[in-house]
Amino acid sequence: MQLSIPAQQTSGQPNRWILILRYMRRNKSLVVGLAMLAFLLIFSIGGSLLIDTSTRAYPLAAPAVQPPSPEYPLGTDRDGRDLLAVMARGILLTGSIGVMAGTIGLVVGVIVGFVAGYYGGWIDSVIRWLTEVLMTIPALILQIIIASTIVDKNKVTIFTMAGVASILSWMGTARIVRSQVLTLRERTFVNMAKLSGMGNLEIIFRELMPNMLPYLAASFVGAVMGGIGSSFGLEILGLGPAREPTIGMTIRWAQFHSAIFNRWWWWVLWPSLVLIIIFASLSLINRGLDEIANPRVRRSE
Amino acid sequence: MTSLNGTRSVALQINDLQVTYYTDAGRVKAVDGVSLTLQSGERLGLVGESGCGKSTLALALMQMIKPPGRIESGSAIIYTDDGAVDLLKLSEEEMRQTRLSKISYIPQGAMNSLNPVMRIGAQMLDAMQDHLPRASKRELIERAEHALESVELKRSVFQMYPHELSGGMKQRVCIAIGILLNPKVIIADEPTSALDVVVQRQVMETIRRVQEKINAAVILIGHDMGLMAQVTHRVAVMYAGKLVEVSNVREIFRHPLHPYAQALIRSLPRLKNKGVFHGIPGLAPSLLHLPSGCVFHPRCDRAMEICKIAAPPRSTTPDGRFVSCHLYDEQGNPTTPDQRGMQAHTSPR
Amino acid sequence: MRLSYVIRRFLFFLLVMWSAATVLFFVPRLSPINPIRERFAEIQRSTGYAPRDMEQLVKAFEAKFGLNKPLIEQYFDYISGLARGDLGYSLMRYPRTVNELIGQALPWTIGLVTVTTLLTFLIGTAIGALAGWPRSPGWVKGMVTPLMVLAAVPPYLLGLVLIYFIAFRAKLLPLSGAYTTTRFNAPELSLEFLLDVGRHAILPALSLIVASVGFWALGMRGMGVTVLGEDYVNFAEHKGLKQGRIFYWYYVRNAILPQVTGLALAFGSIVSAGILVEYLYGFPGIGSLLNAAIGANDFFVIYGIGMITIFAVGFSMMVVDILYPLLDPRIRYDRR
Ligand SMILES: Nc1ncnc2c1ncn2[C@@H]1O[C@H](COP(=O)(O)OP(=O)(O)O)[C@@H](O)[C@H]1O
Ligand SMILES: [Mg+2]
């Protein structure tokens, strides 16, 4: 019998840059989101380099309530802050609250999720019970209680903000990591790794981590958004860092001094715009990463 | 093995049907020039390896090919009391009305084919209501319960949810739905693939009985030649999108014409060589990269030079069997080595 | 079977309430801050009034609120108070009770939050279902991404935009409050009053709705795409059903199931968003009360509001859990 199987040639693959470009064209959310984020960072870092934000973003640096003018392109607020400097510094401050909260959430979430999924048993039950209870407590309520009772209102810094904002930000990550670990744990390669004598931690990091990177990236961005969102909520309610020109505090002061009714529109407009861009870009990036993690979602477009 | 008796009239006539999937990797001719005629009351087995295009053929008849697939050409004439119509030319609304009432499809994977949140009865009634808007509800309920009984289910199944039924019962419900409106043609796509052997037999038997009662033509899709032998009249063998042989069931088992059919029959476990399974050597071809000439030649144990060059003729033997192979001439007679050389010159495709 | 499921679910609810109450009790006590002293400090800041016998006053009030008892006893008092529905006294409006203050604010919040939640769920789910349906026009399919981006923006910000353009510039709708105080001295049961409340509620409701419709739309579309791939949708088409029937009974009816489970989980974030939006619009609900309490260091009102919202969220989750099996016959009552 001669039975040769016809060679299945794969058609020549175009080079990887073209593939990446082609992918980016399909994953528009990611590209647009990253572009918006880049714009904010350039504005904020560039602004911080060009003007002395460490004085001009604070009270009494400029005449009060000036509308936008060549000297103060974005205007000034009632306490004499230069809003251009406030925006440049505020993006960095608000951004770092978000990144800190996101990082804490990610690290805690990964650890909790791994422990729950990998070891299972009573640890898993306790963690599930805890999440079940915490799910009933609206995040903002818990954060308000913590922020108003544990932290001294007059000594709030961006670090305490990040801490309070991250209180519940680990839950999403933990849930994803736990379910991933549960499914991956059953796969043969982990068993193979066990046979070949690797320790538990080694198995986790060598075998499970690479599989989860896109999920982790997406849930990190989610946690950053959650962190910025809840710190914004606290700032609005007057539980934020009163001395720092974060974006949320700027809106808080504008509202506090009834900027809209006094027709100081610029005081409200810029920080609102910046915050909307921050949330929109993070949400687009999140969706883009989600598409990488679950390509199935894409087909519906 | 059964034979077909009763009045013979054509129920369905498929002519040169061609269906292509336009995938990222290239064009896939999943059904390539298939012609087939079915009589009323006839049970035809459609066999072939998985991926050879059996479901695509069935879906084309239902006009249910979804993008990236497209029906390229061909016709499928169904003969009913209302006259003859070409299924492939019907408008969307006409086709909707035709489904179930003239041609019904019992899906592959009946396990998940029932809506989990609706009672069985509701899923039978809605089908009838969209075809017979004027019928009274009482009448339809009676009809549905009758259909359940005819597939050996209790009337009480009408009130149940799919998750309360076993796999075999769900398959029977699908059959009951398929026969609700007495269609002229029934297509059952691997109706037994997920069931255990005993239930497989019973379900096949059920299909046979209900089909005989309403005298519909049946296309039974499957890859189990053994099951086919028990219930069908004729067997059509498909390979890589093409029909290679269509023969009476008795003849194809006794004396298969096409080398692929021969290999299929040989591969059946028999009493004689119990436990010894003659697989067919080689891999099923990827429909993306079809071999030249006769698509089967790389795996054929009787391949000749001409098979690599020219597509085989489509022959009908004097006793009405169809075969497509260079071993036979246009009249279906075995060819001499001489003729084979000739053909290479006359029909180089 | 059904009844025992409900009872078990109710016991679980009580257990969650007890755990949450315990968290709420101990979290503030981890802190060195003394609520009474803080309250006096606040009074001092805002009025300049500094009582000379401050320490004595603090002691007296601590005794009045039971804060001088051992922790365990306080915990027991607190839990048994909660069980009786007693949330204690307000510090800022003493001698009024927390129950009284919350009782005044709660109807406004319940009205606003339930109406917006249901509307958001219905609108978002409908958009998502249409966006995932292959026969929908392109512009419907393209709606989800912009809505999703809007959903990322805090409702408070959307509210700010709406206030500026619709209430302040265009003067189409009232700027704040729940009813026109110059026309009505107190809430009354008349058509004019209800219409007036409606006019006041449009903007707060709109801020909440626009900000979360995208979330439901995205979830529904994702699930819809999954359902469309199911064999039963395919078979429905083979049965020759009309498109409308497939759309509702086969597609929407199955894809909506995870949405309903999500509804229970979403209450928490809706309540949070509602608090900020109420404050923005000066809507006299829980959110405004909470803001006042934070400003005045009225810790007992803060805890009381915390407890009430937890109760509301937990209760809604229980209701959804109990009603869910009506939608999905596969769920057994005898399993949780
Ligand atoms: N939706 C589709 N998209 C692309 N190719 C398809 C699709 N459906 C089927 N095919 C291709 O068509 C061929 C025939 O498939 P099918 O009719 O399902 O085979 P069978 O039912 O005989 O197993 C397969 O090779 C498959 O690759
Ligand atoms: Mg198939």
mmCIF file of N, CA and C in Angstrom, chain B residues 111-202:
data_model
loop_
_atom_site.group_PDB
_atom_site.id
_atom_site.type_symbol
_atom_site.label_atom_id
_atom_site.label_comp_id
_atom_site.label_asym_id
_atom_site.label_seq_id
_atom_site.Cartn_x
_atom_site.Cartn_y
_atom_site.Cartn_z
ATOM 1 N N MET B 111 -29.396 16.424 22.360
ATOM 2 C CA MET B 111 -29.279 16.611 23.807
ATOM 3 C C MET B 111 -29.536 18.064 24.190
ATOM 4 N N ASN B 112 -29.040 18.989 23.362
ATOM 5 C CA ASN B 112 -29.157 20.398 23.704
ATOM 6 C C ASN B 112 -30.102 21.131 22.771
ATOM 7 N N SER B 113 -30.923 20.406 22.059
ATOM 8 C CA SER B 113 -31.747 21.052 21.061
ATOM 9 C C SER B 113 -33.091 21.522 21.600
ATOM 10 N N LEU B 114 -33.331 21.271 22.883
ATOM 11 C CA LEU B 114 -34.596 21.726 23.446
ATOM 12 C C LEU B 114 -34.334 22.900 24.380
ATOM 13 N N ASN B 115 -35.205 23.873 24.298
ATOM 14 C CA ASN B 115 -35.072 25.084 25.101
ATOM 15 C C ASN B 115 -35.239 24.749 26.588
ATOM 16 N N PRO B 116 -34.205 24.983 27.397
ATOM 17 C CA PRO B 116 -34.257 24.540 28.798
ATOM 18 C C PRO B 116 -35.323 25.239 29.642
ATOM 19 N N VAL B 117 -35.797 26.404 29.213
ATOM 20 C CA VAL B 117 -36.745 27.113 30.069
ATOM 21 C C VAL B 117 -38.195 26.957 29.608
ATOM 22 N N MET B 118 -38.434 26.127 28.592
ATOM 23 C CA MET B 118 -39.824 25.928 28.150
ATOM 24 C C MET B 118 -40.212 24.471 28.335
ATOM 25 N N ARG B 119 -41.478 24.271 28.678
ATOM 26 C CA ARG B 119 -41.961 22.902 28.781
ATOM 27 C C ARG B 119 -41.982 22.267 27.380
ATOM 28 N N ILE B 120 -41.866 20.937 27.359
ATOM 29 C CA ILE B 120 -41.858 20.223 26.090
ATOM 30 C C ILE B 120 -43.098 20.584 25.278
ATOM 31 N N GLY B 121 -44.247 20.597 25.965
ATOM 32 C CA GLY B 121 -45.493 20.876 25.262
ATOM 33 C C GLY B 121 -45.459 22.222 24.570
ATOM 34 N N ALA B 122 -44.949 23.220 25.277
ATOM 35 C CA ALA B 122 -44.899 24.558 24.687
ATOM 36 C C ALA B 122 -44.015 24.573 23.450
ATOM 37 N N GLN B 123 -42.959 23.772 23.496
ATOM 38 C CA GLN B 123 -42.046 23.752 22.353
ATOM 39 C C GLN B 123 -42.628 22.989 21.171
ATOM 40 N N MET B 124 -43.661 22.177 21.445
ATOM 41 C CA MET B 124 -44.338 21.511 20.333
ATOM 42 C C MET B 124 -45.435 22.428 19.798
ATOM 43 N N LEU B 125 -46.119 23.094 20.718
ATOM 44 C CA LEU B 125 -47.221 23.958 20.290
ATOM 45 C C LEU B 125 -46.722 25.141 19.476
ATOM 46 N N ASP B 126 -45.618 25.765 19.916
ATOM 47 C CA ASP B 126 -45.196 26.965 19.196
ATOM 48 C C ASP B 126 -44.856 26.619 17.753
ATOM 49 N N ALA B 127 -44.260 25.437 17.569
ATOM 50 C CA ALA B 127 -43.918 25.038 16.201
ATOM 51 C C ALA B 127 -45.182 24.961 15.340
ATOM 52 N N MET B 128 -46.222 24.344 15.897
ATOM 53 C CA MET B 128 -47.452 24.184 15.091
ATOM 54 C C MET B 128 -48.156 25.514 14.894
ATOM 55 N N GLN B 129 -48.146 26.339 15.954
ATOM 56 C CA GLN B 129 -48.867 27.616 15.851
ATOM 57 C C GLN B 129 -48.306 28.514 14.759
ATOM 58 N N ASP B 130 -46.986 28.454 14.570
ATOM 59 C CA ASP B 130 -46.407 29.306 13.543
ATOM 60 C C ASP B 130 -46.634 28.767 12.139
ATOM 61 N N HIS B 131 -47.177 27.561 12.054
ATOM 62 C CA HIS B 131 -47.494 27.020 10.728
ATOM 63 C C HIS B 131 -48.993 26.945 10.484
ATOM 64 N N LEU B 132 -49.731 26.705 11.558
ATOM 65 C CA LEU B 132 -51.184 26.552 11.428
ATOM 66 C C LEU B 132 -51.874 27.575 12.319
ATOM 67 N N PRO B 133 -51.802 28.857 11.958
ATOM 68 C CA PRO B 133 -52.301 29.899 12.853
ATOM 69 C C PRO B 133 -53.782 29.752 13.169
ATOM 70 N N ARG B 134 -54.524 29.046 12.323
ATOM 71 C CA ARG B 134 -55.967 29.000 12.548
ATOM 72 C C ARG B 134 -56.417 27.806 13.373
ATOM 73 N N ALA B 135 -55.499 26.865 13.629
ATOM 74 C CA ALA B 135 -55.917 25.676 14.355
ATOM 75 C C ALA B 135 -56.231 26.013 15.809
ATOM 76 N N SER B 136 -57.186 25.266 16.377
ATOM 77 C CA SER B 136 -57.526 25.535 17.770
ATOM 78 C C SER B 136 -56.476 24.915 18.675
ATOM 79 N N LYS B 137 -56.313 25.511 19.842
ATOM 80 C CA LYS B 137 -55.270 25.062 20.745
ATOM 81 C C LYS B 137 -55.519 23.627 21.203
ATOM 82 N N ARG B 138 -56.781 23.333 21.460
ATOM 83 C CA ARG B 138 -57.130 21.989 21.923
ATOM 84 C C ARG B 138 -56.699 20.931 20.894
ATOM 85 N N GLU B 139 -56.958 21.271 19.644
ATOM 86 C CA GLU B 139 -56.606 20.364 18.554
ATOM 87 C C GLU B 139 -55.090 20.144 18.507
ATOM 88 N N LEU B 140 -54.344 21.247 18.684
ATOM 89 C CA LEU B 140 -52.885 21.156 18.614
ATOM 90 C C LEU B 140 -52.327 20.349 19.776
ATOM 91 N N ILE B 141 -52.929 20.541 20.957
ATOM 92 C CA ILE B 141 -52.465 19.774 22.113
ATOM 93 C C ILE B 141 -52.669 18.289 21.862
ATOM 94 N N GLU B 142 -53.844 17.965 21.333
ATOM 95 C CA GLU B 142 -54.150 16.579 21.045
ATOM 96 C C GLU B 142 -53.112 16.011 20.078
ATOM 97 N N ARG B 143 -52.797 16.805 19.079
ATOM 98 C CA ARG B 143 -51.854 16.375 18.060
ATOM 99 C C ARG B 143 -50.452 16.163 18.659
ATOM 100 N N ALA B 144 -50.048 17.090 19.541
ATOM 101 C CA ALA B 144 -48.727 16.979 20.159
ATOM 102 C C ALA B 144 -48.650 15.732 21.027
ATOM 103 N N GLU B 145 -49.703 15.499 21.813
ATOM 104 C CA GLU B 145 -49.674 14.331 22.697
ATOM 105 C C GLU B 145 -49.675 13.043 21.882
ATOM 106 N N HIS B 146 -50.377 13.098 20.771
ATOM 107 C CA HIS B 146 -50.396 11.942 19.885
ATOM 108 C C HIS B 146 -48.991 11.674 19.350
ATOM 109 N N ALA B 147 -48.318 12.756 18.940
ATOM 110 C CA ALA B 147 -46.961 12.598 18.416
ATOM 111 C C ALA B 147 -46.035 12.022 19.483
ATOM 112 N N LEU B 148 -46.216 12.466 20.729
ATOM 113 C CA LEU B 148 -45.388 11.924 21.806
ATOM 114 C C LEU B 148 -45.624 10.426 21.961
ATOM 115 N N GLU B 149 -46.893 10.054 21.872
ATOM 116 C CA GLU B 149 -47.193 8.628 22.017
ATOM 117 C C GLU B 149 -46.581 7.824 20.879
ATOM 118 N N SER B 150 -46.581 8.411 19.693
ATOM 119 C CA SER B 150 -46.086 7.631 18.563
ATOM 120 C C SER B 150 -44.570 7.459 18.614
ATOM 121 N N VAL B 151 -43.878 8.242 19.441
ATOM 122 C CA VAL B 151 -42.451 7.958 19.636
ATOM 123 C C VAL B 151 -42.223 7.272 20.979
ATOM 124 N N GLU B 152 -43.270 6.605 21.477
ATOM 125 C CA GLU B 152 -43.198 5.812 22.705
ATOM 126 C C GLU B 152 -42.880 6.649 23.941
ATOM 127 N N LEU B 153 -43.396 7.857 23.987
ATOM 128 C CA LEU B 153 -43.279 8.641 25.215
ATOM 129 C C LEU B 153 -44.658 8.778 25.830
ATOM 130 N N LYS B 154 -44.672 8.970 27.152
ATOM 131 C CA LYS B 154 -45.953 9.155 27.813
ATOM 132 C C LYS B 154 -46.509 10.535 27.494
ATOM 133 N N ARG B 155 -47.811 10.673 27.540
ATOM 134 C CA ARG B 155 -48.436 11.972 27.332
ATOM 135 C C ARG B 155 -47.967 12.985 28.363
ATOM 136 N N SER B 156 -47.581 12.492 29.543
ATOM 137 C CA SER B 156 -47.202 13.409 30.620
ATOM 138 C C SER B 156 -45.914 14.172 30.299
ATOM 139 N N VAL B 157 -45.153 13.664 29.336
ATOM 140 C CA VAL B 157 -43.929 14.376 28.942
ATOM 141 C C VAL B 157 -44.270 15.796 28.488
ATOM 142 N N PHE B 158 -45.473 15.954 27.962
ATOM 143 C CA PHE B 158 -45.940 17.256 27.502
ATOM 144 C C PHE B 158 -45.731 18.339 28.560
ATOM 145 N N GLN B 159 -45.907 17.959 29.836
ATOM 146 C CA GLN B 159 -45.827 18.929 30.932
ATOM 147 C C GLN B 159 -44.419 19.090 31.476
ATOM 148 N N MET B 160 -43.457 18.334 30.948
ATOM 149 C CA MET B 160 -42.148 18.312 31.593
ATOM 150 C C MET B 160 -41.174 19.287 30.940
ATOM 151 N N TYR B 161 -40.070 19.528 31.669
ATOM 152 C CA TYR B 161 -38.986 20.354 31.141
ATOM 153 C C TYR B 161 -37.881 19.448 30.607
ATOM 154 N N PRO B 162 -37.103 19.936 29.667
ATOM 155 C CA PRO B 162 -36.051 19.099 29.078
ATOM 156 C C PRO B 162 -35.119 18.463 30.114
ATOM 157 N N HIS B 163 -34.786 19.206 31.182
ATOM 158 C CA HIS B 163 -33.809 18.632 32.103
ATOM 159 C C HIS B 163 -34.373 17.454 32.883
ATOM 160 N N GLU B 164 -35.673 17.246 32.770
ATOM 161 C CA GLU B 164 -36.266 16.108 33.479
ATOM 162 C C GLU B 164 -36.245 14.836 32.635
ATOM 163 N N LEU B 165 -35.717 14.947 31.400
ATOM 164 C CA LEU B 165 -35.739 13.809 30.484
ATOM 165 C C LEU B 165 -34.343 13.239 30.288
ATOM 166 N N SER B 166 -34.272 11.939 29.949
ATOM 167 C CA SER B 166 -32.985 11.331 29.619
ATOM 168 C C SER B 166 -32.617 11.685 28.179
ATOM 169 N N GLY B 167 -31.381 11.365 27.803
ATOM 170 C CA GLY B 167 -30.923 11.662 26.448
ATOM 171 C C GLY B 167 -31.795 11.019 25.382
ATOM 172 N N GLY B 168 -32.106 9.753 25.583
ATOM 173 C CA GLY B 168 -32.936 9.053 24.608
ATOM 174 C C GLY B 168 -34.313 9.684 24.506
ATOM 175 N N MET B 169 -34.858 10.101 25.653
ATOM 176 C CA MET B 169 -36.185 10.720 25.637
ATOM 177 C C MET B 169 -36.151 12.052 24.894
ATOM 178 N N LYS B 170 -35.072 12.829 25.119
ATOM 179 C CA LYS B 170 -34.972 14.109 24.413
ATOM 180 C C LYS B 170 -34.895 13.867 22.906
ATOM 181 N N GLN B 171 -34.141 12.829 22.519
ATOM 182 C CA GLN B 171 -34.038 12.522 21.098
ATOM 183 C C GLN B 171 -35.419 12.171 20.541
ATOM 184 N N ARG B 172 -36.188 11.436 21.339
ATOM 185 C CA ARG B 172 -37.529 11.082 20.883
ATOM 186 C C ARG B 172 -38.418 12.311 20.766
ATOM 187 N N VAL B 173 -38.265 13.232 21.710
ATOM 188 C CA VAL B 173 -39.053 14.467 21.620
ATOM 189 C C VAL B 173 -38.730 15.190 20.310
ATOM 190 N N CYS B 174 -37.435 15.239 19.973
ATOM 191 C CA CYS B 174 -37.052 15.907 18.726
ATOM 192 C C CYS B 174 -37.684 15.205 17.521
ATOM 193 N N ILE B 175 -37.719 13.886 17.588
ATOM 194 C CA ILE B 175 -38.350 13.162 16.485
ATOM 195 C C ILE B 175 -39.841 13.494 16.445
ATOM 196 N N ALA B 176 -40.460 13.509 17.620
ATOM 197 C CA ALA B 176 -41.891 13.821 17.670
ATOM 198 C C ALA B 176 -42.154 15.203 17.080
ATOM 199 N N ILE B 177 -41.280 16.162 17.393
ATOM 200 C CA ILE B 177 -41.455 17.495 16.814
ATOM 201 C C ILE B 177 -41.294 17.427 15.299
ATOM 202 N N GLY B 178 -40.309 16.638 14.855
ATOM 203 C CA GLY B 178 -40.047 16.527 13.424
ATOM 204 C C GLY B 178 -41.220 15.996 12.625
ATOM 205 N N ILE B 179 -42.066 15.154 13.247
ATOM 206 C CA ILE B 179 -43.167 14.556 12.483
ATOM 207 C C ILE B 179 -44.507 15.234 12.741
ATOM 208 N N LEU B 180 -44.486 16.316 13.543
ATOM 209 C CA LEU B 180 -45.752 16.954 13.933
ATOM 210 C C LEU B 180 -46.630 17.301 12.745
ATOM 211 N N LEU B 181 -46.013 17.790 11.677
ATOM 212 C CA LEU B 181 -46.805 18.303 10.552
ATOM 213 C C LEU B 181 -46.745 17.379 9.343
ATOM 214 N N ASN B 182 -46.445 16.105 9.575
ATOM 215 C CA ASN B 182 -46.368 15.114 8.507
ATOM 216 C C ASN B 182 -45.553 15.575 7.303
ATOM 217 N N PRO B 183 -44.270 15.856 7.505
ATOM 218 C CA PRO B 183 -43.468 16.358 6.388
ATOM 219 C C PRO B 183 -43.238 15.268 5.340
ATOM 220 N N LYS B 184 -42.891 15.735 4.157
ATOM 221 C CA LYS B 184 -42.630 14.817 3.049
ATOM 222 C C LYS B 184 -41.234 14.206 3.201
ATOM 223 N N VAL B 185 -40.318 15.007 3.729
ATOM 224 C CA VAL B 185 -38.931 14.556 3.871
ATOM 225 C C VAL B 185 -38.476 14.820 5.305
ATOM 226 N N ILE B 186 -37.819 13.817 5.885
ATOM 227 C CA ILE B 186 -37.258 13.993 7.230
ATOM 228 C C ILE B 186 -35.759 13.746 7.144
ATOM 229 N N ILE B 187 -34.992 14.653 7.702
ATOM 230 C CA ILE B 187 -33.548 14.450 7.761
ATOM 231 C C ILE B 187 -33.168 14.277 9.217
ATOM 232 N N ALA B 188 -32.547 13.157 9.517
ATOM 233 C CA ALA B 188 -32.102 12.945 10.896
ATOM 234 C C ALA B 188 -30.584 12.928 10.883
ATOM 235 N N ASP B 189 -29.981 13.946 11.503
ATOM 236 C CA ASP B 189 -28.526 14.095 11.461
ATOM 237 C C ASP B 189 -27.905 13.413 12.666
ATOM 238 N N GLU B 190 -27.255 12.297 12.437
ATOM 239 C CA GLU B 190 -26.640 11.503 13.508
ATOM 240 C C GLU B 190 -27.569 11.437 14.705
ATOM 241 N N PRO B 191 -28.749 10.904 14.529
ATOM 242 C CA PRO B 191 -29.747 10.971 15.601
ATOM 243 C C PRO B 191 -29.351 10.169 16.823
ATOM 244 N N THR B 192 -28.366 9.306 16.697
ATOM 245 C CA THR B 192 -28.089 8.416 17.825
ATOM 246 C C THR B 192 -26.672 8.566 18.352
ATOM 247 N N SER B 193 -25.941 9.587 17.878
ATOM 248 C CA SER B 193 -24.505 9.577 18.174
ATOM 249 C C SER B 193 -24.201 9.697 19.659
ATOM 250 N N ALA B 194 -25.070 10.365 20.433
ATOM 251 C CA ALA B 194 -24.735 10.557 21.846
ATOM 252 C C ALA B 194 -25.394 9.511 22.746
ATOM 253 N N LEU B 195 -26.033 8.523 22.151
ATOM 254 C CA LEU B 195 -26.807 7.586 22.972
ATOM 255 C C LEU B 195 -26.075 6.257 23.117
ATOM 256 N N ASP B 196 -26.459 5.483 24.154
ATOM 257 C CA ASP B 196 -25.797 4.191 24.285
ATOM 258 C C ASP B 196 -26.437 3.184 23.340
ATOM 259 N N VAL B 197 -25.737 2.072 23.137
ATOM 260 C CA VAL B 197 -26.057 1.182 22.033
ATOM 261 C C VAL B 197 -27.506 0.703 22.037
ATOM 262 N N VAL B 198 -27.976 0.316 23.218
ATOM 263 C CA VAL B 198 -29.337 -0.207 23.284
ATOM 264 C C VAL B 198 -30.335 0.862 22.850
ATOM 265 N N VAL B 199 -30.144 2.081 23.383
ATOM 266 C CA VAL B 199 -31.064 3.165 23.058
ATOM 267 C C VAL B 199 -30.945 3.524 21.569
ATOM 268 N N GLN B 200 -29.735 3.448 21.032
ATOM 269 C CA GLN B 200 -29.535 3.727 19.601
ATOM 270 C C GLN B 200 -30.486 2.882 18.756
ATOM 271 N N ARG B 201 -30.493 1.589 19.032
ATOM 272 C CA ARG B 201 -31.357 0.665 18.293
ATOM 273 C C ARG B 201 -32.819 1.096 18.393
ATOM 274 N N GLN B 202 -33.236 1.358 19.649
ATOM 275 C CA GLN B 202 -34.650 1.706 19.866
ATOM 276 C C GLN B 202 -35.031 2.960 19.110
#
